[in-house]
Short mmCIF file of C-alpha atoms in Angstrom, two decimals:
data_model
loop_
_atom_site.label_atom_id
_atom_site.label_comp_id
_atom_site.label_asym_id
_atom_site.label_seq_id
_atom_site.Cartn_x
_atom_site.Cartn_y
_atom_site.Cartn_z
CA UNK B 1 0.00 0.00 0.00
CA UNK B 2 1.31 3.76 -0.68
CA UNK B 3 2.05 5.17 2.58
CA UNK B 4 0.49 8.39 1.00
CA UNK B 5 -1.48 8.80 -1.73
CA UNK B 6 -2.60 12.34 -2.25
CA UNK B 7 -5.27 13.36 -5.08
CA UNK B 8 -5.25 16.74 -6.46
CA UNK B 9 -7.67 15.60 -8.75
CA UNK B 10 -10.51 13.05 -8.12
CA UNK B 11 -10.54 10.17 -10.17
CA UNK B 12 -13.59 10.79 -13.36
CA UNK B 13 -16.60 8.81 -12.71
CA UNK B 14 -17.27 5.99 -14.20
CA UNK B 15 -18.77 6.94 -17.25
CA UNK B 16 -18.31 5.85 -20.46
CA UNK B 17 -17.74 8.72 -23.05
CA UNK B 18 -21.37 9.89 -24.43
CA UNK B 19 -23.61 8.92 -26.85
CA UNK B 20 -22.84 8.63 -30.60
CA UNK B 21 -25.06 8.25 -33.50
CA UNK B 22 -24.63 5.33 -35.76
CA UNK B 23 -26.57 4.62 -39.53
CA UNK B 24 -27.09 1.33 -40.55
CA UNK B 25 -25.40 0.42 -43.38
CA UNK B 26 -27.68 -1.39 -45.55
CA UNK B 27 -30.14 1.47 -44.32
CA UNK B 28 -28.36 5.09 -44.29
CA UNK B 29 -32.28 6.52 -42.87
CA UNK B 30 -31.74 4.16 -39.79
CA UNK B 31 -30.09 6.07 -37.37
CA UNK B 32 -29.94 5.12 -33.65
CA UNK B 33 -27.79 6.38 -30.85
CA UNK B 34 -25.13 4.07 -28.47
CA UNK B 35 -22.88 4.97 -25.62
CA UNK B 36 -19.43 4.19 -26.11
CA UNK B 37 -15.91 3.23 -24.44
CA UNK B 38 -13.82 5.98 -22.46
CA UNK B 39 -10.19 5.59 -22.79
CA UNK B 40 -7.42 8.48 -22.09
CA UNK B 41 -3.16 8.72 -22.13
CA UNK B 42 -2.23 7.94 -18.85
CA UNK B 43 1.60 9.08 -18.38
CA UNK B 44 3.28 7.33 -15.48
CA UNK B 45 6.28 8.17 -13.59
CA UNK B 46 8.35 6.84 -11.02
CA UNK B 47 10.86 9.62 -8.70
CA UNK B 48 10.36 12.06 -11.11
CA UNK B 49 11.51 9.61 -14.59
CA UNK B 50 9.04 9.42 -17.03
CA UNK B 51 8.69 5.78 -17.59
CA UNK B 52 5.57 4.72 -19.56
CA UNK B 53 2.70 6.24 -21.65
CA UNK B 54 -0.58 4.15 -21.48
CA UNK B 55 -4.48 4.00 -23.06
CA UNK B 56 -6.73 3.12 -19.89
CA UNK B 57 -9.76 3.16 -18.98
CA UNK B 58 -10.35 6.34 -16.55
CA UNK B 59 -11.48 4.27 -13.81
CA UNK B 60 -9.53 2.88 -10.79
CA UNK B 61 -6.72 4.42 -11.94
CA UNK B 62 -4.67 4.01 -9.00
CA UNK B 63 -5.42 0.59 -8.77
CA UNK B 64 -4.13 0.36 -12.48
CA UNK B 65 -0.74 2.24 -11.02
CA UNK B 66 -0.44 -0.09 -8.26
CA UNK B 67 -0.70 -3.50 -10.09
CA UNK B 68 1.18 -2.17 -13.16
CA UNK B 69 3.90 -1.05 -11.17
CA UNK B 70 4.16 -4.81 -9.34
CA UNK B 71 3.73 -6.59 -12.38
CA UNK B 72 5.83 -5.04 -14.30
CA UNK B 73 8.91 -6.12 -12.19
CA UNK B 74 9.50 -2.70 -11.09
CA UNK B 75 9.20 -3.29 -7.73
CA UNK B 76 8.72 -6.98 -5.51
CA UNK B 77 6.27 -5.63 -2.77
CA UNK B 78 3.53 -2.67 -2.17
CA UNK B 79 5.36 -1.71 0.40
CA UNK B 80 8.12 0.13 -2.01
CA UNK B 81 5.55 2.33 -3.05
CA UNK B 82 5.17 5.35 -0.65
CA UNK B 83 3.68 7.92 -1.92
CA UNK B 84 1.12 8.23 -5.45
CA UNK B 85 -0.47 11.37 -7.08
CA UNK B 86 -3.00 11.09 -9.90
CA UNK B 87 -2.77 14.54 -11.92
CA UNK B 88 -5.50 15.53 -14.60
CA UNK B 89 -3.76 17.14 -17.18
CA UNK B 90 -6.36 18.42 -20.11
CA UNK B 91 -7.73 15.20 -21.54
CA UNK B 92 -4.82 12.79 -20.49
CA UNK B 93 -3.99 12.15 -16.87
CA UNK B 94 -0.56 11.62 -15.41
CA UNK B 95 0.39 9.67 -12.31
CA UNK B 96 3.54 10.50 -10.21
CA UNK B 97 5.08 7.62 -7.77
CA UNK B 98 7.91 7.90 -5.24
CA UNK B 99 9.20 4.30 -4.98
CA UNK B 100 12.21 3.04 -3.09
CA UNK B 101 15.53 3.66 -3.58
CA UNK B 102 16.18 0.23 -4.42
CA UNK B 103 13.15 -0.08 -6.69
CA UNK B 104 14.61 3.16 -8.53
CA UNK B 105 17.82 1.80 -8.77
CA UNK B 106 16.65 -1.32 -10.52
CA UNK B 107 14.38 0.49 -12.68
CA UNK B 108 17.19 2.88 -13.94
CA UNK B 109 19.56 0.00 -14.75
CA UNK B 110 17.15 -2.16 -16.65
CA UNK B 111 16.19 1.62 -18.58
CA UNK B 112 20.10 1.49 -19.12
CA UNK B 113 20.10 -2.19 -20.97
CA UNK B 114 17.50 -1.41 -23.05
CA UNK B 115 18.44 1.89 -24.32
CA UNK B 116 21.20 0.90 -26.88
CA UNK B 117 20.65 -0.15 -30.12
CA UNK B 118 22.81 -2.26 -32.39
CA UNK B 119 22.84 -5.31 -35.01
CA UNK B 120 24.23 -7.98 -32.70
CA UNK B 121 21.14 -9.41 -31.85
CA UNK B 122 21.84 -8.28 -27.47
CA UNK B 123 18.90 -5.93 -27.37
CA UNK B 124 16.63 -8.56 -28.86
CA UNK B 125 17.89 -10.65 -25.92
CA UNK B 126 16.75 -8.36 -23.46
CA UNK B 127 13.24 -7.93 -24.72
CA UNK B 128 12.92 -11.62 -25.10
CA UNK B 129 13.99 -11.86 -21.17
CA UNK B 130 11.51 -9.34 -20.77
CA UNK B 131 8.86 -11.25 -22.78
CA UNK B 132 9.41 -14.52 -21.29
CA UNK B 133 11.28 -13.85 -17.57
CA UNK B 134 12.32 -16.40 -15.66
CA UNK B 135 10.07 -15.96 -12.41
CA UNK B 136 9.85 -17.90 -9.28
CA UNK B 137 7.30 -21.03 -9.11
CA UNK B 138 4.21 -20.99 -6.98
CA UNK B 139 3.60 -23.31 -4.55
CA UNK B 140 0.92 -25.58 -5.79
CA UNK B 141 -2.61 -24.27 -5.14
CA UNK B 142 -5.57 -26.52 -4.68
CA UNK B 143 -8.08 -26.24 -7.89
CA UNK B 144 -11.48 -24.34 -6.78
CA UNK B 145 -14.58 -26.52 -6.65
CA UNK B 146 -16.22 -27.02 -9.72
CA UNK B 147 -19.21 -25.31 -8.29
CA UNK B 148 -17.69 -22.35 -8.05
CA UNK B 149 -17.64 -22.36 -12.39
CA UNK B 150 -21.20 -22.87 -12.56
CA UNK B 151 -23.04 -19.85 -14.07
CA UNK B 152 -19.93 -17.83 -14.00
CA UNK B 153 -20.09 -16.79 -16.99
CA UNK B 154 -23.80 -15.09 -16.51
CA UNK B 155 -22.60 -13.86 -13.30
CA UNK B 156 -19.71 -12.04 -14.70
CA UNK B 157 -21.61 -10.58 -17.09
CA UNK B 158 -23.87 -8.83 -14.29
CA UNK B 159 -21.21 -7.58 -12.67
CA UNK B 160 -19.50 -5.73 -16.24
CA UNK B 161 -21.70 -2.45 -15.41
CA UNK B 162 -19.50 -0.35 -17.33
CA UNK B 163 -19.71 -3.02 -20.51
CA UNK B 164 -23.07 -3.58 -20.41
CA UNK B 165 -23.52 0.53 -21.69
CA UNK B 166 -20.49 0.68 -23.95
CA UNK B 167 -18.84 -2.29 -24.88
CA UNK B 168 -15.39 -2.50 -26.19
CA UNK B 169 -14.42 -3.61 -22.36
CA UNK B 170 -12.34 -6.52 -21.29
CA UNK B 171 -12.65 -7.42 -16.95
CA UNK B 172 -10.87 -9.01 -14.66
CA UNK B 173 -12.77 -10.48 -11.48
CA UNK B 174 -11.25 -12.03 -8.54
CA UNK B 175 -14.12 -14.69 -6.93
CA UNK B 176 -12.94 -15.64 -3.02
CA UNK B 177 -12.84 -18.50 -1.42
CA UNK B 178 -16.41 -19.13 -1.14
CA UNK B 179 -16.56 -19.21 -5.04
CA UNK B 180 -18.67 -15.11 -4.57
CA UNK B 181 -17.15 -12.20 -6.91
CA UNK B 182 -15.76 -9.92 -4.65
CA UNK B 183 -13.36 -7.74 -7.27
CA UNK B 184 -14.32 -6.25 -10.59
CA UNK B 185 -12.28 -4.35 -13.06
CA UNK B 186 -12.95 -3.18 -16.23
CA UNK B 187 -10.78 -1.99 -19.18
CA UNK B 188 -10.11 -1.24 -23.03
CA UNK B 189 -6.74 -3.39 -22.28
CA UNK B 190 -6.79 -6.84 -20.68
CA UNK B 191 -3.56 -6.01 -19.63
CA UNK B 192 -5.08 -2.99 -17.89
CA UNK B 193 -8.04 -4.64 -16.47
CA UNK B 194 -5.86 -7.38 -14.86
CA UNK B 195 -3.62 -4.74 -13.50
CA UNK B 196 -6.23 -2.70 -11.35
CA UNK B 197 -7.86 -5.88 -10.31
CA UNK B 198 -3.92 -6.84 -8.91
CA UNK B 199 -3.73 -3.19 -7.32
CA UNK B 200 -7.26 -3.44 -6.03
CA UNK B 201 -6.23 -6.83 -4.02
CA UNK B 202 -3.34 -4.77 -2.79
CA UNK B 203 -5.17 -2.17 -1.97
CA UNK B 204 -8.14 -4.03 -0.33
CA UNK B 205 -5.44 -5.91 1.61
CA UNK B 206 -7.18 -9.56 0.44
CA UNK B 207 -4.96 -12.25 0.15
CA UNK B 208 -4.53 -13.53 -3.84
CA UNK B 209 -4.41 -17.17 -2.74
CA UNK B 210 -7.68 -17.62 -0.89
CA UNK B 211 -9.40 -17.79 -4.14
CA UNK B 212 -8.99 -17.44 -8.35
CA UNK B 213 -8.94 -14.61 -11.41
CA UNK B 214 -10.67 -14.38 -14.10
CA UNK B 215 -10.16 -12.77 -17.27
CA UNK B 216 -12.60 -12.14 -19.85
CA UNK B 217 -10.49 -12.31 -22.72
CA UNK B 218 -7.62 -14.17 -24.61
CA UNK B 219 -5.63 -15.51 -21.73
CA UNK B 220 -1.93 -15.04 -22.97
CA UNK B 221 1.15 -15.58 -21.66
CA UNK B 222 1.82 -12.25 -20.55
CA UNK B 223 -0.95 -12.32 -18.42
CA UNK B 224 0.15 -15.39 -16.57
CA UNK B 225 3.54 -13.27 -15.64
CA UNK B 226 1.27 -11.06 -14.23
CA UNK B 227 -0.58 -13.44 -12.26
CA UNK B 228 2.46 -15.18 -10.76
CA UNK B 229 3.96 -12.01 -9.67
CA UNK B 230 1.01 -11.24 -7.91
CA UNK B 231 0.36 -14.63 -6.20
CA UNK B 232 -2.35 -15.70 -7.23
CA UNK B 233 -2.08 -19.29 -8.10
CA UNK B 234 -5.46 -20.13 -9.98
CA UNK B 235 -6.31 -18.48 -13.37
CA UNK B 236 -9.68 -19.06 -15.32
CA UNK B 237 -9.88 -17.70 -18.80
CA UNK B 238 -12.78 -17.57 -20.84
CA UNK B 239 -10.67 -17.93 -24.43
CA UNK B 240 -9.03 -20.99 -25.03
CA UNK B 241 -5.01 -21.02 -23.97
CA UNK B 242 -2.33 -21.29 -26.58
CA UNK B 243 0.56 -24.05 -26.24
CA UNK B 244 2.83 -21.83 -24.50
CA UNK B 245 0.57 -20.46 -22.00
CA UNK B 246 -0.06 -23.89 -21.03
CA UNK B 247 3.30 -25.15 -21.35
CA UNK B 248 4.09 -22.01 -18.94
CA UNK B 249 1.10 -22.21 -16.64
CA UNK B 250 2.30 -25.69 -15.93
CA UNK B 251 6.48 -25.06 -15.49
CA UNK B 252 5.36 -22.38 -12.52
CA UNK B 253 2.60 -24.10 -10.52
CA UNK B 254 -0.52 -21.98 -11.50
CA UNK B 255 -3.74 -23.71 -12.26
CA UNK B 256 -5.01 -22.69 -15.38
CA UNK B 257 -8.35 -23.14 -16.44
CA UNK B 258 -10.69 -22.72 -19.66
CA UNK B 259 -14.50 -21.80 -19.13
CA UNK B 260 -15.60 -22.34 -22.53
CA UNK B 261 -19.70 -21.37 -23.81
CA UNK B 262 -21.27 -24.77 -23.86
CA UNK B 263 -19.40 -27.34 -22.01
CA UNK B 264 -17.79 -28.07 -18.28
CA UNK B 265 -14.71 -26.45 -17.67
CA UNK B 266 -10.92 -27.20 -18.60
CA UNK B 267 -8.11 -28.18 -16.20
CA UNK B 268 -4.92 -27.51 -18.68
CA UNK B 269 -2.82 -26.80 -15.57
CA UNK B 270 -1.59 -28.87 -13.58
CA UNK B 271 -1.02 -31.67 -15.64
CA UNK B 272 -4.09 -33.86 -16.24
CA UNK B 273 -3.43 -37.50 -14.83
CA UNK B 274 -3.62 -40.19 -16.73
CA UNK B 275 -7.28 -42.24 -16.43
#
């Protein structure tokens, strides 16, 4: 948790950005009106170094800050976070963090790695390690009952408020250990919306093991990463995996699971035993 975290500006509401009007195309006199997706530049910095530029969702914001900031690698624990200060700036907002020295220190060096550029193939290296880092396994968490799956799908749907208006929204849930929803976010990016559902479980101070995620979308690799560094050791997507998410899911401990439309759910990870 920030030690501080001051606000000059409230966070927006959560609204999604008006309503358009819309012709049908095989009937140009058919016009009807639809509320669509927010999404803003948020500019994020860390001691005072500009370090990333993202599209977001203007909602939860510092929740977004907080997970991105753990998942990214930039620092191990909340607790190297003291201080964070969401800043509307015309139509983008920008979002200044005082880490630790430590944190800083790290940050600057891997900056320094990637900054170079040459033909030698070393700074594809480093975004590869970045891509695919070598991470710390989980300890084995048991799978949630399959109870807990039942209707999920319907109730995640209910609890989407800002996609049932708009669309174009991806969420990330977190359901406890008494299979209930307790955590919504909602994004444009999956990335995003697993990112302020992370800093919301900080924030909320609940622990990422008593329970399981869920993300609405595609559930890559990259989202696994994020998962892992966050502790929480069961994942249920509600796209099929690819090969290396699985292959991945399985080398670090975390249960992976597919909830497709019409059919029971899919244990990918860990590996299935043999009937």
């Amino acid at each position: 948790m920030p030690h501080h975290a001051s606000h000059p500006a409230k966070e927006p509401p959560p609204t999604v950005a008006g309503t358009y009007r819309y012709a049908d195309l095989d009937q140009p006199a058919r016009v009807c009106e639809t509320q669509l997706a927010t999404e803003c530049a948020l500019a994020i910095s860390y001691n005072g170094l500009g370090h990333a530029v993202m599209m977001v969702t203007p909602e939860a914001l510092e929740d977004f800050v907080q997970g991105f900031t753990l998942t990214a690698g930039i620092i191990d624990s909340a607790d190297e976070i003291y201080d964070m200060r969401l800043v509307e700036d015309a139509e983008a907002w920008r979002a200044e963090v005082r880490i630790s020295s430590r944190a800083f220190w790290r940050l600057k060096q891997q900056r320094r790695r990637l900054a170079g550029s040459s033909g030698c193939g070393i700074c594809g290296v480093e975004a590869l390690e970045q891509a695919l880092p070598q991470l710390p396994a989980l300890d084995p968490a048991p799978l949630p009952p399959a109870g807990y799956l039942q209707d999920l799908r319907e109730r995640i749907a209910a609890e989407q408020r800002l996609a049932r208006r708009s669309g174009a929204l991806h969420a990330a849930l977190f359901v406890d250990g008494d299979g209930e929803i307790r955590l919504c976010r909602e994004d444009i990016g999956r990335h995003n919306a697993l990112d302020k559902l992370i800093g919301a479980l900080v924030r909320e101070r609940l622990e990422a093991g008593r329970g399981f995620a869920v993300v609405t979308s595609r559930c890559g690799v990259e989202l696994l990463h994020k998962a892992v560094r966050a502790g929480i050791g069961t994942l249920v997507g509600l796209s099929a995996p690819t090969a290396l998410t699985v292959d991945w899911a399985r080398r670090h401990h975390l249960n992976l699971i597919h909830l497709p439309h019409h059919s029971a759910a899919r244990v990918y990870s860990p590996v299935p035993r043999a009937p």
